[in-house]
Coordinates of C-alpha atoms in Angstrom, one line a residue:
X1406 CA -112.3 -160.8 -0.5
X1407 CA -110.9 -159.4 -3.7
X1408 CA -111.5 -155.7 -4.2
X1409 CA -112.9 -156.1 -7.7
X1410 CA -116.6 -156.9 -7.7
X1411 CA -117.9 -159.4 -10.2
X1412 CA -120.4 -158.7 -12.9
X1413 CA -124.0 -159.7 -12.2
X1414 CA -127.6 -158.7 -12.3
X1415 CA -128.9 -155.6 -10.5
X1416 CA -129.8 -156.2 -6.9
X1417 CA -133.2 -155.0 -5.7
X1418 CA -133.1 -152.0 -3.4
X1419 CA -135.2 -153.9 -0.8
X1420 CA -132.8 -156.8 -0.8
X1421 CA -135.6 -159.4 -1.0
X1422 CA -134.5 -162.9 -2.3
X1423 CA -136.2 -165.0 -4.9
X1424 CA -138.1 -168.2 -4.1
X1425 CA -135.1 -170.4 -5.0
X1426 CA -133.3 -169.2 -1.9
X1427 CA -136.0 -170.7 0.3
X1428 CA -135.8 -174.3 -1.2
X1429 CA -134.1 -176.6 1.3
X1430 CA -133.0 -173.8 3.5
X1431 CA -134.2 -175.5 6.7
X1432 CA -131.6 -178.2 6.1
X1433 CA -128.7 -175.8 5.5
X1434 CA -126.6 -174.2 8.2
X1435 CA -126.6 -170.4 8.4
X1436 CA -123.5 -168.3 9.2
X1437 CA -122.5 -164.7 9.3
X1438 CA -119.4 -163.0 7.8
X1439 CA -118.5 -159.5 9.0
X1440 CA -116.1 -157.6 6.9
X1441 CA -114.1 -154.9 8.7
X1442 CA -112.5 -152.9 5.9
X1443 CA -109.8 -151.0 7.9
X1444 CA -106.0 -151.6 8.0
X1445 CA -103.2 -149.6 9.6
X1446 CA -101.1 -150.2 6.4
X1447 CA -102.0 -151.8 3.1
X1448 CA -99.7 -154.8 2.6
X1449 CA -98.0 -154.9 -0.8
X1450 CA -99.5 -158.2 -1.8
X1451 CA -103.1 -157.4 -0.7
X1452 CA -106.0 -157.1 -3.2
X1453 CA -108.7 -157.2 -0.6
X1454 CA -111.3 -154.4 -0.2
X1455 CA -109.5 -152.6 2.6
X1456 CA -108.7 -149.0 3.4
X1457 CA -106.3 -147.1 5.5
X1458 CA -107.5 -144.0 7.4
X1459 CA -105.9 -141.7 4.9
X1460 CA -107.7 -143.3 2.0
X1461 CA -111.2 -142.9 3.4
X1462 CA -111.8 -139.2 4.1
X1463 CA -115.0 -138.0 5.6
X1464 CA -118.2 -140.1 5.9
X1465 CA -116.6 -143.4 6.6
X1466 CA -115.0 -143.1 10.0
X1467 CA -114.0 -146.2 12.0
X1468 CA -115.8 -144.7 15.0
X1469 CA -119.2 -145.1 13.3
X1470 CA -118.6 -148.4 11.6
X1471 CA -120.0 -150.7 14.3
X1472 CA -123.3 -148.9 14.2
X1473 CA -123.4 -149.1 10.4
X1474 CA -122.7 -152.8 10.4
X1475 CA -125.3 -153.4 13.1
X1476 CA -127.9 -151.7 10.9
X1477 CA -127.1 -154.1 8.0
X1478 CA -127.5 -157.0 10.5
X1479 CA -131.0 -155.7 11.4
X1480 CA -131.8 -155.3 7.7
X1481 CA -130.6 -158.8 6.9
X1482 CA -132.8 -160.4 9.5
X1483 CA -135.8 -158.5 8.1
X1484 CA -135.0 -159.5 4.5
X1485 CA -134.7 -163.2 5.4
X1486 CA -138.1 -163.2 7.2
X1487 CA -139.8 -161.2 4.4
X1488 CA -138.3 -163.5 1.8
X1489 CA -139.9 -166.5 3.5
X1490 CA -136.8 -168.2 4.9
X1491 CA -137.2 -170.1 8.2
X1492 CA -135.7 -168.9 11.4
X1493 CA -132.3 -170.3 11.9
X1494 CA -129.7 -169.8 14.6
X1495 CA -126.2 -168.8 13.7
X1496 CA -123.9 -171.8 13.4
X1497 CA -120.7 -169.7 12.8
X1498 CA -119.7 -166.1 12.8
X1499 CA -116.4 -164.9 11.2
X1500 CA -115.0 -161.3 11.4
X1501 CA -112.5 -160.8 8.6
X1502 CA -110.9 -157.9 6.8
X1503 CA -108.9 -155.8 6.7
X1504 CA -107.9 -156.0 10.4
X1505 CA -111.1 -156.4 12.5
X1506 CA -109.1 -155.8 15.7
X1507 CA -108.3 -152.3 14.6
X1508 CA -111.8 -151.5 15.9
X1509 CA -112.2 -151.4 19.7
X1510 CA -113.1 -154.8 21.1
X1511 CA -116.3 -153.3 22.4
X1512 CA -117.3 -152.4 18.8
X1513 CA -116.8 -156.0 17.6
X1514 CA -118.8 -157.2 20.6
X1515 CA -121.6 -154.8 19.7
X1516 CA -121.9 -156.2 16.2
X1517 CA -121.8 -159.8 17.5
X1518 CA -124.4 -159.0 20.2
X1519 CA -126.7 -157.4 17.6
X1520 CA -126.5 -160.6 15.4
X1521 CA -127.2 -162.9 18.3
X1522 CA -130.2 -160.7 19.3
X1523 CA -131.6 -161.0 15.8
X1524 CA -131.0 -164.7 15.1
X1525 CA -129.8 -166.4 18.2
X1526 CA -126.8 -168.7 18.1
X1527 CA -126.3 -172.4 18.4
X1528 CA -124.8 -174.0 21.4
X1529 CA -121.1 -174.4 20.8
X1530 CA -121.1 -172.2 17.8
X1531 CA -117.7 -171.1 16.4
X1532 CA -117.1 -167.3 16.5
X1533 CA -113.8 -166.2 15.0
X1534 CA -112.0 -162.9 14.5
X1535 CA -108.9 -162.4 12.4
X1536 CA -106.2 -160.2 14.0
X1537 CA -102.8 -158.9 13.3
X1538 CA -100.3 -159.6 16.1
X1539 CA -99.8 -155.9 16.8
X1540 CA -103.5 -155.1 17.0
X1541 CA -104.5 -156.9 20.2
X1542 CA -103.9 -156.6 23.9
X1543 CA -104.6 -159.0 26.8
X1544 CA -107.5 -156.7 27.7
X1545 CA -109.1 -156.6 24.2
X1546 CA -108.9 -160.4 23.9
X1547 CA -110.6 -160.8 27.2
X1548 CA -113.4 -158.5 26.1
X1549 CA -113.8 -160.6 22.9
X1550 CA -114.0 -163.8 24.9
X1551 CA -116.6 -162.4 27.3
X1552 CA -118.6 -161.2 24.3
X1553 CA -118.8 -164.7 22.9
X1554 CA -115.8 -165.0 20.6
X1555 CA -114.3 -168.5 20.7
X1556 CA -111.4 -168.3 18.3
X1557 CA -108.8 -165.9 17.0
X1558 CA -106.8 -166.3 13.7
X1559 CA -103.5 -164.4 13.8
X1560 CA -101.9 -163.2 10.6
X1561 CA -98.4 -164.4 11.4
X1562 CA -97.4 -165.0 7.7
X1563 CA -93.7 -165.6 8.4
X1564 CA -91.1 -165.8 11.2
X1565 CA -88.4 -164.3 9.0
X1566 CA -87.9 -160.5 9.2
X1567 CA -86.8 -160.0 5.6
X1568 CA -89.9 -161.9 4.4
X1569 CA -92.2 -159.8 6.6
X1570 CA -90.6 -156.7 5.1
X1571 CA -91.3 -157.8 1.5
X1572 CA -94.9 -158.5 2.6
X1573 CA -95.1 -155.0 4.3
X1574 CA -96.3 -156.6 7.5
X1575 CA -96.2 -154.2 10.5
X1576 CA -95.5 -156.7 13.3
X1577 CA -92.3 -158.2 14.4
X1578 CA -91.8 -162.0 14.6
X1579 CA -91.2 -161.9 18.3
X1580 CA -94.7 -160.5 18.9
X1581 CA -96.5 -163.7 17.8
X1582 CA -95.7 -166.0 20.8
X1583 CA -96.8 -163.2 23.1
X1584 CA -100.2 -162.8 21.5
X1585 CA -100.7 -166.5 21.3
X1586 CA -100.2 -166.7 25.0
X1587 CA -102.6 -163.8 25.6
X1588 CA -105.3 -165.5 23.5
X1589 CA -104.8 -168.7 25.4
X1590 CA -105.0 -166.9 28.7
X1591 CA -108.3 -165.4 27.6
X1592 CA -109.6 -168.8 26.7
X1593 CA -109.6 -168.5 22.9
X1594 CA -108.6 -171.1 20.4
X1595 CA -105.7 -170.0 18.2
X1596 CA -105.1 -170.3 14.5
X1597 CA -102.0 -169.1 12.7
X1598 CA -102.0 -168.0 9.1
X1599 CA -98.8 -168.4 7.1
X1600 CA -97.9 -167.4 3.5
X1601 CA -95.3 -169.2 1.4
X1602 CA -93.6 -168.3 -1.9
X1603 CA -92.8 -164.7 -1.0
X1604 CA -90.1 -163.3 -3.4
X1605 CA -86.7 -163.9 -1.8
X1606 CA -88.0 -166.5 0.6
X1607 CA -85.7 -169.6 0.6
X1608 CA -86.8 -173.1 1.5
X1609 CA -84.8 -172.7 4.7
X1610 CA -86.7 -169.5 5.5
X1611 CA -90.0 -171.3 5.0
X1612 CA -88.9 -174.2 7.2
X1613 CA -88.0 -171.7 9.9
X1614 CA -91.5 -170.1 9.7
X1615 CA -93.2 -173.5 9.9
X1616 CA -91.1 -174.8 12.8
X1617 CA -91.5 -171.5 14.7
X1618 CA -95.3 -171.5 14.2
X1619 CA -95.5 -175.1 15.3
X1620 CA -93.5 -174.4 18.4
X1621 CA -96.4 -172.3 19.6
X1622 CA -98.6 -175.3 19.4
X1623 CA -101.6 -173.7 17.7
X1624 CA -104.9 -175.4 17.4
X1625 CA -105.0 -174.7 13.6
X1626 CA -102.7 -173.6 10.8
X1627 CA -103.5 -172.2 7.4
X1628 CA -100.7 -172.1 4.9
X1629 CA -101.4 -170.2 1.7
X1630 CA -99.4 -169.9 -1.5
X1631 CA -98.7 -166.2 -2.3
X1632 CA -100.7 -165.1 -5.3
X1633 CA -99.6 -161.9 -6.9
X1634 CA -102.7 -159.9 -8.0
X1635 CA -102.6 -157.3 -10.7
X1636 CA -102.7 -153.7 -9.4
X1637 CA -100.9 -154.5 -6.1
X1638 CA -97.6 -152.9 -5.0
X1639 CA -95.9 -156.3 -5.2
X1640 CA -97.0 -156.9 -8.8
X1641 CA -95.5 -153.6 -9.7
X1642 CA -92.2 -154.5 -7.9
X1643 CA -92.0 -157.8 -9.8
X1644 CA -92.8 -156.1 -13.1
X1645 CA -90.0 -153.6 -12.6
X1646 CA -87.6 -156.4 -11.6
X1647 CA -87.1 -155.2 -8.1
X1648 CA -88.0 -158.6 -6.6
X1649 CA -88.1 -162.0 -8.3
X1650 CA -91.3 -163.5 -9.6
X1651 CA -93.4 -166.4 -8.4
X1652 CA -92.2 -170.0 -9.2
X1653 CA -94.8 -172.8 -9.2
X1654 CA -92.1 -175.4 -8.5
X1655 CA -91.0 -173.4 -5.5
X1656 CA -94.6 -173.3 -4.3
X1657 CA -94.9 -177.1 -4.8
X1658 CA -91.7 -177.8 -2.8
X1659 CA -92.9 -175.5 0.0
X1660 CA -96.3 -177.0 0.1
X1661 CA -94.9 -180.5 0.5
X1662 CA -92.6 -179.3 3.3
X1663 CA -95.6 -177.7 5.0
X1664 CA -97.7 -180.8 4.8
X1665 CA -94.8 -183.0 6.1
X1666 CA -93.9 -180.8 9.1
X1667 CA -97.5 -179.8 10.1
X1668 CA -98.6 -183.5 9.9
X1669 CA -95.6 -184.7 11.9
X1670 CA -96.5 -182.1 14.6
X1671 CA -99.9 -183.8 15.0
X1672 CA -102.3 -181.5 13.0
X1673 CA -104.5 -183.2 10.5
X1674 CA -105.0 -181.9 6.9
X1675 CA -108.7 -181.3 6.0
X1676 CA -108.6 -178.8 3.1
X1677 CA -105.9 -177.9 0.6
X1678 CA -104.4 -175.2 2.7
X1679 CA -105.7 -176.0 6.2
X1680 CA -104.7 -178.3 9.1
X1681 CA -106.3 -178.7 12.6
X1682 CA -105.2 -180.2 15.9
X1683 CA -108.4 -182.2 16.1
X1684 CA -111.4 -182.5 13.7
X1685 CA -113.4 -180.3 16.0
X1686 CA -110.8 -177.5 15.6
X1687 CA -111.2 -177.3 11.9
X1688 CA -112.6 -173.9 10.8
X1689 CA -116.3 -174.6 10.6
X1690 CA -117.1 -171.3 9.0
X1691 CA -114.8 -172.0 6.1
X1692 CA -116.1 -175.5 5.8
X1693 CA -119.6 -173.9 5.4
X1694 CA -118.3 -172.0 2.4
X1695 CA -116.7 -175.1 0.8
X1696 CA -119.9 -177.2 1.4
X1697 CA -122.3 -174.6 0.0
X1698 CA -124.1 -173.6 3.1
X1699 CA -125.8 -170.3 3.6
X1700 CA -124.2 -167.1 4.9
X1701 CA -124.8 -163.4 5.0
X1702 CA -121.9 -161.1 4.4
X1703 CA -122.0 -157.8 6.4
X1704 CA -119.9 -154.8 5.3
X1705 CA -118.6 -153.0 2.2
X1706 CA -117.7 -155.4 -0.6
X1707 CA -118.9 -158.4 1.5
X1708 CA -120.4 -161.4 -0.4
X1709 CA -123.4 -163.5 0.6
X1710 CA -124.9 -166.8 -0.5
X1711 CA -128.3 -168.2 0.3
X1712 CA -129.7 -171.2 -1.6
X1713 CA -127.8 -170.6 -4.8
X1714 CA -128.4 -166.8 -4.8
X1715 CA -125.2 -164.9 -4.4
X1716 CA -124.8 -161.2 -4.0
X1717 CA -122.2 -158.6 -3.1
X1718 CA -122.3 -155.2 -1.4
X1719 CA -121.0 -151.9 -2.8
X1720 CA -117.3 -151.5 -2.2
X1721 CA -116.6 -148.2 -0.6
X1722 CA -117.5 -147.7 3.1
X1723 CA -119.0 -144.3 2.4
X1724 CA -121.3 -145.6 -0.3
X1725 CA -122.1 -148.6 1.9
X1726 CA -123.1 -146.4 4.9
X1727 CA -125.0 -144.1 2.7
X1728 CA -127.3 -146.8 1.3
X1729 CA -128.1 -148.2 4.7
X1730 CA -128.8 -144.7 6.0
X1731 CA -131.4 -144.4 3.3
X1732 CA -133.0 -147.7 4.2
X1733 CA -131.7 -149.4 1.1
X1734 CA -130.0 -152.7 0.6
X1735 CA -126.2 -152.1 0.2
X1736 CA -126.1 -154.9 -2.5
X1737 CA -124.4 -153.8 -5.7
X1738 CA -125.3 -156.9 -7.7
X1739 CA -126.3 -160.5 -7.5
X1740 CA -126.6 -163.8 -9.5
X1741 CA -128.9 -166.7 -9.3
X1742 CA -126.9 -169.9 -10.0
X1743 CA -128.4 -172.5 -12.2
X1744 CA -128.1 -176.3 -11.3
X1745 CA -125.2 -176.8 -13.6
X1746 CA -123.2 -173.9 -12.2
X1747 CA -123.9 -175.0 -8.6
X1748 CA -122.8 -178.5 -9.4
X1749 CA -119.5 -177.3 -11.0
X1750 CA -118.8 -175.2 -8.0
X1751 CA -119.6 -178.2 -5.7
X1752 CA -117.0 -180.3 -7.6
X1753 CA -114.4 -177.5 -7.5
X1754 CA -114.8 -177.0 -3.7
X1755 CA -115.5 -180.4 -2.3
X1756 CA -112.6 -182.0 -4.3
X1757 CA -110.3 -179.8 -2.2
X1758 CA -111.6 -181.3 1.1
X1759 CA -110.2 -184.3 2.9
X1760 CA -113.7 -185.7 3.1
X1761 CA -113.8 -185.8 -0.7
X1762 CA -116.5 -185.5 -3.3
X1763 CA -119.3 -187.9 -4.1
X1764 CA -118.5 -189.4 -7.5
X1765 CA -122.3 -189.4 -8.1
X1766 CA -122.1 -185.6 -8.3
X1767 CA -120.1 -185.9 -11.5
X1768 CA -121.6 -186.1 -15.0
X1769 CA -121.2 -189.3 -17.1
X1770 CA -117.9 -188.1 -18.6
X1771 CA -116.6 -187.1 -15.2
X1772 CA -117.4 -190.5 -13.7
X1773 CA -115.7 -192.1 -16.7
X1774 CA -112.6 -190.0 -15.9
X1775 CA -112.4 -191.4 -12.4
X1776 CA -110.9 -194.6 -13.7
X1777 CA -108.1 -192.6 -15.3
X1778 CA -107.5 -190.7 -12.1
X1779 CA -107.2 -194.0 -10.3
X1780 CA -104.7 -195.2 -12.9
X1781 CA -102.7 -192.0 -12.5
X1782 CA -102.6 -192.4 -8.8
X1783 CA -104.5 -189.1 -8.1
X1784 CA -107.3 -190.7 -6.2
X1785 CA -107.5 -193.7 -3.9
X1786 CA -109.2 -196.7 -5.6
X1787 CA -110.9 -197.9 -2.4
X1788 CA -112.3 -194.4 -1.7
X1789 CA -113.5 -194.0 -5.3
X1790 CA -115.2 -197.4 -5.2
X1791 CA -117.0 -196.4 -2.0
X1792 CA -118.6 -193.6 -4.0
X1793 CA -116.3 -190.8 -3.0
X1794 CA -113.6 -189.0 -5.0
X1795 CA -110.7 -188.2 -2.6
X1796 CA -107.4 -186.6 -3.6
X1797 CA -104.3 -188.4 -2.2
X1798 CA -102.0 -185.4 -2.9
X1799 CA -103.3 -182.1 -1.6
X1800 CA -101.5 -179.3 -3.4
X1801 CA -103.5 -176.5 -5.1
X1802 CA -102.1 -177.2 -8.6
X1803 CA -102.9 -180.9 -8.3
X1804 CA -106.4 -180.2 -7.0
X1805 CA -107.0 -177.9 -10.0
X1806 CA -105.7 -180.5 -12.4
X1807 CA -108.1 -183.1 -11.1
X1808 CA -111.0 -180.8 -11.3
X1809 CA -110.3 -180.0 -14.9
X1810 CA -110.2 -183.7 -15.6
X1811 CA -113.7 -184.5 -14.2
X1812 CA -115.6 -181.3 -15.3
X1813 CA -117.0 -180.8 -18.8
X1814 CA -115.0 -178.5 -21.0

């Protein structure tokens, strides 16, 4: 969740949604994202809407946050009913941040329980929390499991100490196998997040991180290329020449190595940056984003999407809490997507999935370009002829290039 909010139209203070949001909603899954904006230390590469305790000051305490988030859950349930949307149980819940597990496990359980009380939850629903390896204990993970969490995603990032240092990560590499075992003992599925392309990281370093992560036999791995955002500490270090810049060729080599090693270890690729032990262990919450389902985002700076209506909350925790205390929607702005924009976004997102994109979703020029993509070896002919556009290579740069080919200028 980038910290800079997009431009958009003013959002109504009552939060009510336009009629467009209702159309087809009974056929779409409904999920919940809960943003926990707190971190012990701000990582040098991070551009997310997060805060350390020293940045917040009065009026935005971590102690009060669970109650504030729960009040937005109650408001969200009311808004959906008053906007005419049908009752839908939660299909997925995802706690992200920040570091959600900086809050006591009982606070996360309170927010989840409030959401389930409002909407109910589907049998077998996926409920995930992100966590730093140094922010959990066996006891806290057991509390989360008892509350209904099914999955934990640990921010491992690297197994190499000098890479973790550049990223300003606070955990040590030796902590990861310990927390993975604790999560398993609690009965939680385990995902590990990795980052490649950190300044100073060699290909051998990256291989070490991959092989180490795979040795823990996780259910799921995400491997993301490092993107240096303006305004971050790392961007300033690169600008001053203190660390080397980012190299796209280096990213490509590391992506190919990741795909090779992760696939050989028995995890299947299903999205540009994600692999799962089985299809059932793919992150269903993220798949809902990529497929354009509905979700409500709880928390400061959180984004929501319902039926082509997208909105985002005010950024600062103090402003967020203040609006809710006044009975107002915390939304700062919103946009209602027209059919063309929704289709462009569908192409951009579904082309990154292993399941592919319906060629019928493309315009006439885009469908014409499919023949050229086949000739260039970027899509499988059989798959394209079956009516689906499927990338045979999965790297981010390739996916972007294919999307540019099939979308109108």
